[in-house]
Coordinates of C-alpha atoms (C1' of nucleotides) in Angstrom, one line a residue:
Chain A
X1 CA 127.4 -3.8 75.8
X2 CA 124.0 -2.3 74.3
X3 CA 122.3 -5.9 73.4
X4 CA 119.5 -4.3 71.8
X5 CA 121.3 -2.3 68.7
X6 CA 122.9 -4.5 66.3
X7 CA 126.4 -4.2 66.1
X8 CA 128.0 -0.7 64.3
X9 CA 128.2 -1.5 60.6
X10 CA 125.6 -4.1 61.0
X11 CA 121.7 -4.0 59.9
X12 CA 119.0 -5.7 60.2
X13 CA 117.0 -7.0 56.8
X14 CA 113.3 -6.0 57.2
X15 CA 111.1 -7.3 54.8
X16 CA 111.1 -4.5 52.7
X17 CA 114.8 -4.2 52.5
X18 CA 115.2 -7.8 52.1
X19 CA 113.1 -8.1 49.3
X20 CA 114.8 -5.3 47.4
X21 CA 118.4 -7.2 47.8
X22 CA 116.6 -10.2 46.3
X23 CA 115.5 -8.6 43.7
X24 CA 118.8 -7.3 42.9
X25 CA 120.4 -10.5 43.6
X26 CA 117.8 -12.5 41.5
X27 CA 118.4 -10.4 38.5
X28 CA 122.0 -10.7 38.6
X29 CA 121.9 -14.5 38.8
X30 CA 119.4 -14.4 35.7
X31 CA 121.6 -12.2 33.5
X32 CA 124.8 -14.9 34.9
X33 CA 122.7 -17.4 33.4
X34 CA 122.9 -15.9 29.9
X35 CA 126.2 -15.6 30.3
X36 CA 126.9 -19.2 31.2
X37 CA 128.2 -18.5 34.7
X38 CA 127.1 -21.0 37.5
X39 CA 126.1 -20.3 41.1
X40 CA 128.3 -21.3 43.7
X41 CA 129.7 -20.7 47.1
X42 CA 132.6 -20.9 49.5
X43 CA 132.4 -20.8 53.0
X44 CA 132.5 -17.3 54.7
X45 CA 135.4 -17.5 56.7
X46 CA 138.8 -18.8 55.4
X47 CA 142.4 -19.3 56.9
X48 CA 143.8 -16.0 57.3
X49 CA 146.2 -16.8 54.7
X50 CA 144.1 -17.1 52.3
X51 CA 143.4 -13.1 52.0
X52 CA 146.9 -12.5 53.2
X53 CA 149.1 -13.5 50.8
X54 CA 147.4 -12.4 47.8
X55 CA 146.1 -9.0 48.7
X56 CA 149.5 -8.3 50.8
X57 CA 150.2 -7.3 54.2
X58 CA 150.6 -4.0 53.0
X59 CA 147.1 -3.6 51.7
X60 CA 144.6 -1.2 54.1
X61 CA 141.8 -5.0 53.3
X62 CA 144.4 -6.9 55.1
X63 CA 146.1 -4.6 57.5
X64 CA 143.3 -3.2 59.5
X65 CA 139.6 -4.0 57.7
X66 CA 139.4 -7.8 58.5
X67 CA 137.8 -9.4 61.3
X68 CA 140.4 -11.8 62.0
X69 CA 140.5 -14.0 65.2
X70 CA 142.0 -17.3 66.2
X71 CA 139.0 -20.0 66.6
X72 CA 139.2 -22.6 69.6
X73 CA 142.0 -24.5 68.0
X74 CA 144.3 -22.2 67.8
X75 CA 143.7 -21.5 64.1
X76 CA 143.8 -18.0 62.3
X77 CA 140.6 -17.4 60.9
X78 CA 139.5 -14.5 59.0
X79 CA 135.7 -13.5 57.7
X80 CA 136.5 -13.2 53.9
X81 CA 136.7 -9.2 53.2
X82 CA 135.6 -10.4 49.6
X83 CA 135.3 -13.7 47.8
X84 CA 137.7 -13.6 44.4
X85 CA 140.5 -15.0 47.0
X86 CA 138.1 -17.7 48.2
X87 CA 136.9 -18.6 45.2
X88 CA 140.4 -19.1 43.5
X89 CA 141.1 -21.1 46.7
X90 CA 138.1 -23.4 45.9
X91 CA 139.3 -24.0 42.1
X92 CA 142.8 -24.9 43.3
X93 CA 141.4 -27.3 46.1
X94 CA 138.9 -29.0 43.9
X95 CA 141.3 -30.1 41.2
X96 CA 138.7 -27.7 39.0
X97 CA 141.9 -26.4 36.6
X98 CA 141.6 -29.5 34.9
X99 CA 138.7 -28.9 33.5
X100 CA 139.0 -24.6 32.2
X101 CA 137.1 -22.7 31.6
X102 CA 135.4 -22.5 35.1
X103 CA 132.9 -20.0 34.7
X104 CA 131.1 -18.8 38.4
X105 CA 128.6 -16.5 40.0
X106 CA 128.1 -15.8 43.8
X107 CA 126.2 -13.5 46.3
X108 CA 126.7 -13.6 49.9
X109 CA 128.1 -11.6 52.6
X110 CA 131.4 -9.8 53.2
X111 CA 133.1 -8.2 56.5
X112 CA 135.3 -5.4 56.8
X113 CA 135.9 -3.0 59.6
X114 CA 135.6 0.1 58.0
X115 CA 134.0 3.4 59.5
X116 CA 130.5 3.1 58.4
X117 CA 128.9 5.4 55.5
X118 CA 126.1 5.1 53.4
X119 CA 126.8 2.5 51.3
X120 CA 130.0 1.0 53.3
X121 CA 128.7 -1.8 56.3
X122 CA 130.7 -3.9 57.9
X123 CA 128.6 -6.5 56.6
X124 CA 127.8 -6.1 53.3
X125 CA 126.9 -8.1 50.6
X126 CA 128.2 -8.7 46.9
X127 CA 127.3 -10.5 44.2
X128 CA 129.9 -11.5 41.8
X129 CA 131.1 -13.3 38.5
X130 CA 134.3 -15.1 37.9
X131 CA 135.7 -16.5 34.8
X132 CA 139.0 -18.4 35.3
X133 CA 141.1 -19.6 32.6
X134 CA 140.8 -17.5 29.6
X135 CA 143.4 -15.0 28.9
X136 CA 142.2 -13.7 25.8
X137 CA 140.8 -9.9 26.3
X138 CA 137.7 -10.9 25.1
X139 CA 136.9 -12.6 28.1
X140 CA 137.3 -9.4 29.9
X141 CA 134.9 -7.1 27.5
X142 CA 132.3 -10.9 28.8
X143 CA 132.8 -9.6 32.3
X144 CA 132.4 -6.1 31.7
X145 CA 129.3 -7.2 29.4
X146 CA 127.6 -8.9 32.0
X147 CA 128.5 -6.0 34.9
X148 CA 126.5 -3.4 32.1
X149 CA 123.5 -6.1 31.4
X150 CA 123.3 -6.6 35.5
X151 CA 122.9 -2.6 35.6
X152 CA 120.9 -1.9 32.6
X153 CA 119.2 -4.4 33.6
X154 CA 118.1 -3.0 36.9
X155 CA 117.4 -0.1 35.2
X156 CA 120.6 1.9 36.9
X157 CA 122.8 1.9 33.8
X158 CA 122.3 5.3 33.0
X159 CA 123.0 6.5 36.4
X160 CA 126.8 4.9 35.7
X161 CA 129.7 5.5 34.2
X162 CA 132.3 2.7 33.1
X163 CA 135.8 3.7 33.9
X164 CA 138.5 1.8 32.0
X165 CA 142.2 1.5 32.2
X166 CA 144.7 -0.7 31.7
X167 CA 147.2 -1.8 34.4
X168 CA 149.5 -3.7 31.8
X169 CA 151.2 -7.2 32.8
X170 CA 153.7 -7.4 35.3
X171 CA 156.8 -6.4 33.3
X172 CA 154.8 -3.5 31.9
X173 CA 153.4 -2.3 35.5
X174 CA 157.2 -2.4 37.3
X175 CA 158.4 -0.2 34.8
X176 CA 155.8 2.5 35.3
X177 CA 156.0 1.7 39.0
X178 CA 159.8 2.6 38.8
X179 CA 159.6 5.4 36.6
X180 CA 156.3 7.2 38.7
X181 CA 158.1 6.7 42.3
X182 CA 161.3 8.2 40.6
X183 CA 159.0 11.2 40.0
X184 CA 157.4 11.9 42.7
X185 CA 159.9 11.3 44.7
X186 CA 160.9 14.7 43.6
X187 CA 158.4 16.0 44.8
X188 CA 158.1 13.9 48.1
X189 CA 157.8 16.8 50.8
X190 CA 155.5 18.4 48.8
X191 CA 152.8 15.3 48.7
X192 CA 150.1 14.8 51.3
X193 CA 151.0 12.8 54.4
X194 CA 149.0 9.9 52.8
X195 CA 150.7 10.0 49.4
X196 CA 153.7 9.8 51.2
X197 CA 152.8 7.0 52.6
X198 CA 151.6 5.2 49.7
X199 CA 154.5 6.3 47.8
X200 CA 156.1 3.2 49.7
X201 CA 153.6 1.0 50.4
X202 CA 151.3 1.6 46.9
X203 CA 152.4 4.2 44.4
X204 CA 149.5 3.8 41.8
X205 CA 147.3 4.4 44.5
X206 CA 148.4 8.1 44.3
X207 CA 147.0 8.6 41.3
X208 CA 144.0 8.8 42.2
X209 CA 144.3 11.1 45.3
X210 CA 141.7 13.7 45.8
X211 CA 144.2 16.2 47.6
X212 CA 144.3 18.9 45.8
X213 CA 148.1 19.1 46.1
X214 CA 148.6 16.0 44.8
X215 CA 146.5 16.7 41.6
X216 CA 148.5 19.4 40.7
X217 CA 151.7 16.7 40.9
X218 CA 150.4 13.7 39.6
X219 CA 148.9 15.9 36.5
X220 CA 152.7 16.2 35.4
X221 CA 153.4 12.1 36.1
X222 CA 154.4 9.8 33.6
X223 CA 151.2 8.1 32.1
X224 CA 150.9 4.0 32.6
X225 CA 150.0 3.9 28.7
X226 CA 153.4 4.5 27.6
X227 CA 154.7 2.1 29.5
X228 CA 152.7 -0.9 27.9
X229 CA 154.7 -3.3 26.2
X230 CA 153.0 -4.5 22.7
X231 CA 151.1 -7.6 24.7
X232 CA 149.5 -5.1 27.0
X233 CA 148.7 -2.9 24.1
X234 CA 147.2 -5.6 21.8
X235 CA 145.0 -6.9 25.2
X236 CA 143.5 -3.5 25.8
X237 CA 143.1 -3.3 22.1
X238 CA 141.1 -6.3 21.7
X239 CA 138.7 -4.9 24.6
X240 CA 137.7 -2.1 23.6
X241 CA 137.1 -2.8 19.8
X242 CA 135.3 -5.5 21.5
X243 CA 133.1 -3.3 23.8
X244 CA 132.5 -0.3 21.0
X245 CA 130.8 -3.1 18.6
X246 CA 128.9 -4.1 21.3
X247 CA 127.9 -0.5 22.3
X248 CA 129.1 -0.8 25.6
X249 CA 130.0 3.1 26.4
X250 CA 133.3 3.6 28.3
X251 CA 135.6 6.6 29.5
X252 CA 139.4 5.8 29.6
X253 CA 140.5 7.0 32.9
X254 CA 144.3 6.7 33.2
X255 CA 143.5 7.4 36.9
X256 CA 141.7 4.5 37.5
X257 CA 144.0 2.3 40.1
X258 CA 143.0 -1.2 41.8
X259 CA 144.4 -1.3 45.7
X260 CA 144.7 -5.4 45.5
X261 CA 148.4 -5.9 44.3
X262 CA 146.8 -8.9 41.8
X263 CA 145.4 -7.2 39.6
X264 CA 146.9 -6.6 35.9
X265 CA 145.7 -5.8 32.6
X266 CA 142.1 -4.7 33.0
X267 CA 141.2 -2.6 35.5
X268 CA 137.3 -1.0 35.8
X269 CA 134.5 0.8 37.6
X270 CA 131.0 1.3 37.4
X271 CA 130.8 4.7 39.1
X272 CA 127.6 6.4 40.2
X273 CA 127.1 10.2 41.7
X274 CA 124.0 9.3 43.5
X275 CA 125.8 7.6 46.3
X276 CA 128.6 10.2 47.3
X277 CA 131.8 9.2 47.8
X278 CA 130.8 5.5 47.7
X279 CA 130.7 5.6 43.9
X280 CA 131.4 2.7 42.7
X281 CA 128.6 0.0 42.4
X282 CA 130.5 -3.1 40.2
X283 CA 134.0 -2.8 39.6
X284 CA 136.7 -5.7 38.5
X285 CA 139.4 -6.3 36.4
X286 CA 142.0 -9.7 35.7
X287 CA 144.1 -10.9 38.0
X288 CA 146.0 -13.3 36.3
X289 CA 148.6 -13.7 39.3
X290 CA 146.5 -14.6 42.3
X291 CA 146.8 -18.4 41.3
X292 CA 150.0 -18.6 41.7
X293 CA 150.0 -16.4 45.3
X294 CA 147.9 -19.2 46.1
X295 CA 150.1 -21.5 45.6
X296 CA 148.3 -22.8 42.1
X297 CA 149.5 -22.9 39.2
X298 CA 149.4 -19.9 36.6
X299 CA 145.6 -19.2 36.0
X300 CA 144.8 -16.5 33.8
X301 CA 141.3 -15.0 35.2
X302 CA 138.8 -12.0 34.9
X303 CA 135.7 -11.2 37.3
X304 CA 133.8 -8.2 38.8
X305 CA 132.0 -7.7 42.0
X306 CA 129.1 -5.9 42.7
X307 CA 128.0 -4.2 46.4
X308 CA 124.4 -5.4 46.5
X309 CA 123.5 -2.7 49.3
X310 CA 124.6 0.1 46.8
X311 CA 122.9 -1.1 44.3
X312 CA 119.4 -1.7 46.6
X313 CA 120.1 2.2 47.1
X314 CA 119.9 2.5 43.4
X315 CA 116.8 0.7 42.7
X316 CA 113.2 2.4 43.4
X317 CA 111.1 -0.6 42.9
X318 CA 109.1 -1.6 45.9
X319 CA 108.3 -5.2 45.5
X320 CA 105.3 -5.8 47.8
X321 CA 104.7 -9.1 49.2
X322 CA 100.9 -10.0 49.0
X323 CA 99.5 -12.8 50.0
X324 CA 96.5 -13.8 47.9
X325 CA 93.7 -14.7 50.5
X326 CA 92.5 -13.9 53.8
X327 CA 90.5 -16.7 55.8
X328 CA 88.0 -15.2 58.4
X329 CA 86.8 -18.0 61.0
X330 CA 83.3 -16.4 61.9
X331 CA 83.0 -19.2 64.5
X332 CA 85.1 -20.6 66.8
X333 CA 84.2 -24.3 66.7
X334 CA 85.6 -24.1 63.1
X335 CA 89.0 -23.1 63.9
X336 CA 90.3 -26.7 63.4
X337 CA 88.1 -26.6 60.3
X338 CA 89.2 -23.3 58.8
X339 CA 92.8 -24.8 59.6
X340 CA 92.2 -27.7 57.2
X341 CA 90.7 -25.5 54.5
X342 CA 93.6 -22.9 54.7
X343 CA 95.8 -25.8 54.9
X344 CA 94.7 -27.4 51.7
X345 CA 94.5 -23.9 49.5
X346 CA 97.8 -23.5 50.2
X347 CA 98.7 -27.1 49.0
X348 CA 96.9 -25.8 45.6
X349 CA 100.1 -23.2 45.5
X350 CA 97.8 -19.9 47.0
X351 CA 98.9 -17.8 49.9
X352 CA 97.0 -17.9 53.0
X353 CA 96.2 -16.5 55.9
X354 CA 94.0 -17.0 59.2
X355 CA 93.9 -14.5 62.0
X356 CA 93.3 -16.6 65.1
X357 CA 92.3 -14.1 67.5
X358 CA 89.4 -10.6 67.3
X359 CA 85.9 -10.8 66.2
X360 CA 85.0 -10.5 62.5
X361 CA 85.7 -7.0 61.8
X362 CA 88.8 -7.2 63.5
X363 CA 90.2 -9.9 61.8
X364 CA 88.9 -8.6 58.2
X365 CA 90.9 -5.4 58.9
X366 CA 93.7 -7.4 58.4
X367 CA 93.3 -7.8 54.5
X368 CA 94.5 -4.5 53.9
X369 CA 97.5 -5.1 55.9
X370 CA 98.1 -8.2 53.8
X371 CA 97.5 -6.8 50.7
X372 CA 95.2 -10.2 50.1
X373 CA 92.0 -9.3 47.0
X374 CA 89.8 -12.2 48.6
X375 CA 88.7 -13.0 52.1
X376 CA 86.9 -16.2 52.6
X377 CA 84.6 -16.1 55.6
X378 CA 83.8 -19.5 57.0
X379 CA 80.6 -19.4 59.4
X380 CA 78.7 -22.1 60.8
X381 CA 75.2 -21.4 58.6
X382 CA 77.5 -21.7 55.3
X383 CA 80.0 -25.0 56.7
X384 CA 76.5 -26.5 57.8
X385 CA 76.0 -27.2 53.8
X386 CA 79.2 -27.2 52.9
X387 CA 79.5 -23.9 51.6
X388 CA 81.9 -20.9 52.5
X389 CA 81.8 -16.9 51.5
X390 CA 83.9 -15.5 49.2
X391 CA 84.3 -11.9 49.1
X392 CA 86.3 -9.6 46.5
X393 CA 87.8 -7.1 48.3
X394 CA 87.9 -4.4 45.9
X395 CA 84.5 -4.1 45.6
X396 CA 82.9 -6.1 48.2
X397 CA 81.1 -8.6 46.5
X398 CA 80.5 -11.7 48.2
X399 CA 79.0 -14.8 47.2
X400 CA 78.0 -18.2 49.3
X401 CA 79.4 -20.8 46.8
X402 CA 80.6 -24.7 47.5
X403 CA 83.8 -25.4 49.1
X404 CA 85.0 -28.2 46.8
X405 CA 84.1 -25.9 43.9
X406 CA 86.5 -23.0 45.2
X407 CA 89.9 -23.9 43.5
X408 CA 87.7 -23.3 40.4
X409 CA 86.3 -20.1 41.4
X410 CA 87.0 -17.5 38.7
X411 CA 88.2 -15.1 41.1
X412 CA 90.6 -17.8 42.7
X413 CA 91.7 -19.8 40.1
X414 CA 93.9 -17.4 38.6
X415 CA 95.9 -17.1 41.7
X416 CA 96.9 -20.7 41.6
X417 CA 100.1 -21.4 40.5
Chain B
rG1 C1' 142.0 5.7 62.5
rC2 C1' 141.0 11.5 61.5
rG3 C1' 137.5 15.8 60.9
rG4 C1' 132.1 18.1 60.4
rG5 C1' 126.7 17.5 61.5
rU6 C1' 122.7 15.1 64.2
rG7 C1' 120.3 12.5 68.6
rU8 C1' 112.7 14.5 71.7
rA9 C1' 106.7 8.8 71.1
rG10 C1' 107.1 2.9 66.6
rC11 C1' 108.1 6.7 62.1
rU12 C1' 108.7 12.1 60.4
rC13 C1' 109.5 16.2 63.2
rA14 C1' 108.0 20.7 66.4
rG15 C1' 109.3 22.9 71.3
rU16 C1' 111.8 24.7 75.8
rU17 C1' 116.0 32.8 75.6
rG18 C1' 117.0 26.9 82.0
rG19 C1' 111.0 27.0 85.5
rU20 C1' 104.6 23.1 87.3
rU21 C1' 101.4 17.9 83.9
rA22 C1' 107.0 17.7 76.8
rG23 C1' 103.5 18.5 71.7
rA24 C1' 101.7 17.5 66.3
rG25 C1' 101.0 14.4 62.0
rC26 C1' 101.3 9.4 60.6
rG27 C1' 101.1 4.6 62.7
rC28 C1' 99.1 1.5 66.7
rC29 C1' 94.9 0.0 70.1
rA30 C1' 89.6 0.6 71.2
rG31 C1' 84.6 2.3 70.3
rU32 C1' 80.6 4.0 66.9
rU33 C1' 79.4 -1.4 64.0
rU34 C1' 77.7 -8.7 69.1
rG35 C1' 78.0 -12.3 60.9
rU36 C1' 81.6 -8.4 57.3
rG37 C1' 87.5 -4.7 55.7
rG38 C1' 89.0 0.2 53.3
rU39 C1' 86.4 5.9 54.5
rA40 C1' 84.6 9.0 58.5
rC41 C1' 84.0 10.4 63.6
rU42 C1' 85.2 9.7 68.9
rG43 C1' 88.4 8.1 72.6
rG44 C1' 93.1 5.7 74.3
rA45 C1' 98.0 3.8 75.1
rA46 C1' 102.9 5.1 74.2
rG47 C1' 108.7 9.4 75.8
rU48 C1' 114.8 7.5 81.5
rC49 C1' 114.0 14.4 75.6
rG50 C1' 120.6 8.7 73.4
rC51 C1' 123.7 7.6 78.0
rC52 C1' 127.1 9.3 82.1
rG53 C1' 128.8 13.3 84.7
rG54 C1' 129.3 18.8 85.8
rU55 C1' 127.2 23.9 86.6
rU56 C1' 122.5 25.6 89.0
rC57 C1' 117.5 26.6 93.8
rA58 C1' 116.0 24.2 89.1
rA59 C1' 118.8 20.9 83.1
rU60 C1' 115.2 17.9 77.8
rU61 C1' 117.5 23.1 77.3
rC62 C1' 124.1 25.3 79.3
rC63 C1' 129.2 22.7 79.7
rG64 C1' 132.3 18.1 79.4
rG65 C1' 132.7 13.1 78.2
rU66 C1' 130.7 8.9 75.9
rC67 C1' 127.7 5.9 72.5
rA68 C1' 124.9 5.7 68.0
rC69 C1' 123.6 7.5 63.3
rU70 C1' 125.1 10.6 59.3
rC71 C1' 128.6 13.4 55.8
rG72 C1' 133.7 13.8 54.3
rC73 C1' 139.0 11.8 54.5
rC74 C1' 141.2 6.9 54.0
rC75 C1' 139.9 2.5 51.3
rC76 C1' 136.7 0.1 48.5
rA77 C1' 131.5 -3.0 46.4

RNA sequence: GCGGGUGUAGCUCAGUUGGUUAGAGCGCCAGUUUGUGGUACUGGAAGUCGCCGGUUCAAUUCCGGUCACUCGCCCCA
């Protein structure tokens, strides 16, 4: 065991990195706000059950992507492979379907063990909105509202491409599920090895096959749309004469599938070309019958997640981190001294810092590093009259002026929150 | 889980048709500057050539395996 590489699929968050996921994460809680949604978290593992039943045995999430394990007690314990399950769970457990709507955002970390790519950990992080209760389409176009304001927002909108289809309710799905297995059944010898695997275990899922093969078959498929019933014709309706007054721009894409067996109705993608085959950066859709998988009671409910590593990949801006002022102790009697003074700028709200060790020119070399605009130099001649140099950095002026008078220093002042 | 590519200093990369002490730029450290940063100049440290094995007088170089990263498949955020 190589101690000294993180685990495959793992990273470590520099400073740099880190600061890009905040930023990310930040704006997405911010745009949540105006939607009403309200932070919140559930713990990041769960009994196994929880993710089996409703995503299915079946499902590639459940079969072989989760890191499942049996803890000390002898309980099954899985690290959630994403959070709409968990979240569900928590509503149910907390008696919250009393009180509907429940209206939620969260960011935190996933696990699945997938090969690694750009763009796919093993840890990875999303951020995501739920809205539970509403079954009225337009609380779909909300969800898809807030995914485009959360891009747009980051400025990445117009590197994406909202995919929408419709999955229809239950009744409508099984028919289309009937009639496209009786089709390509006909054709069974002829589909790749995993089509004809998924032609047991997840038919839909061969629509959107990229073997070439399978194109050619699928392009002479029945389409889902004709098998809507009038309910999952008005819903789809209602969204997107919701979404074209509101400008949100969409591509119908008849292709577009979910692999989680809860999903109905709405189905969508925010798909971007910059991140090869790991396109998609925010998709959702409503899954009105993971409730009642849960053993809860019927709960209509629509949500999206977002993969906050794809969407770090996305964003260009370099937040630097600067800290506002360097503190050079000239001498080193007034360490303890220059402690106290660093010590009580910082209680006034400004970033500080004190190099402990070098000589003077050593330790102002450090306010590059720092990014700091001011260094205060604290020398015995000054401290002996209470006074203390300040120095602008960008131009190297420096002036002797009082210490008590320094939160009010026109250079420093500003700086103070 | 399957297939392709890559692996040389902290980073980005040269290089060796198999042959003595493996190079550059950036970064880092020190000095020029013992109470003043950036720039400049000078010097320095730093590499099991991913790891293990094989072939060979000799392997960083060739071969095999393995690990990691990366791209695609699968699946998804």
């Amino acid at each position: 065991m190589k101690i000294l590489q993180p685990v495959r699929g793992t990273s470590d968050l520099l400073p740099a990195d880190k600061a890009r996921q905040n930023h990310v994460i930040e704006t997405a809680k911010k745009i949540g706000r105006t939607y009403g949604f309200q932070d919140m978290a559930t713990p990041i593992f769960e009994f196994t059950d929880v993710f089996r039943r409703p995503l299915g045995d079946a499902s590639d999430v459940v079969s072989k992507e989760t890191y499942s394990f049996e803890d000390r007690g002898g309980t099954e314990i899985t690290l959630r492979p994403e959070n709409t399950a968990s979240v569900m769970r928590a509503v149910i457990s907390n008696g919250l379907t009393q009180t509907l709507p429940q209206k939620y955002i969260y960011a935190g970390p996933m696990f699945r063990y997938e090969r690694p790519q750009k763009g796919r950990m093993r840890q990875f992080h999303q951020i995501g909105v739920e809205l539970i209760g509403p079954s009225s389409a337009l609380a779909d176009a909300e969800i898809i509202g807030c995914g485009a304001e959360l891009l747009s927002e980051l400025g990445v909108l117009e590197h994406c491409t909202l995919h929408l289809n419709s999955l229809g309710d239950t009744q409508s799905r099984d028919a289309y599920r009937t009639a496209l297995v009786a089709f390509l059944a006909q054709y069974k010898d002829d589909l790749s090895i995993d089509s004809q695997r998924r032609l047991v275990q997840n038919p839909l899922r061969i629509l959107d096959s990229k073997d070439a093969k399978d194109k050619e078959i699928v392009a002479g498929a029945p389409q889902l749309a004709d098998y809507l019933n009038d309910v999952s014709k008005a819903h789809y309706d209602l969204l997107t004469t919701a979404l074209d007054k509101a400008n949100i721009a969409f591509v119908a894409d008849p292709l577009l599938v979910r692999g989680l067996d809860y999903y109905c109705h709405t189905a969508f993608e925010f798909i971007t070309d910059q991140l090869g085959a790991q396109g998609t950066v925010l998709g959702g859709g409503r899954y009105d019958g993971l409730s009642e998988m849960l053993g809860g009671p019927h709960l209509p409910a629509v949500g999206f997640a977002a993969g906050v590593e794809r969407l770090s990949l996305l964003v260009d801006k370099d937040e630097e981190v600067r800290t506002d002022i360097l503190l050079v102790v000239m001498d080193t009697e007034l360490q303890a001294d220059g402690f106290a003074l660093a010590s009580q700028l910082r209680r006034a709200g400004l970033s500080v810092d004190m190099p402990f060790t070098g000589n003077i020119s050593k330790k102002l070399k450090r306010a590059d590093k720092i990014g700091a605009g001011i260094a205060l130099l604290l020398g015995s001649q000054e401290f002996a009259t209470g006074e203390v140099q300040v120095k602008s950095l960008g131009d190297g002026e420096t002036q002797t002026i009082a210490i008590d008078a320094l939160l009010t220093h026109p250079l420093i002042a500003p700086l103070c929150e």
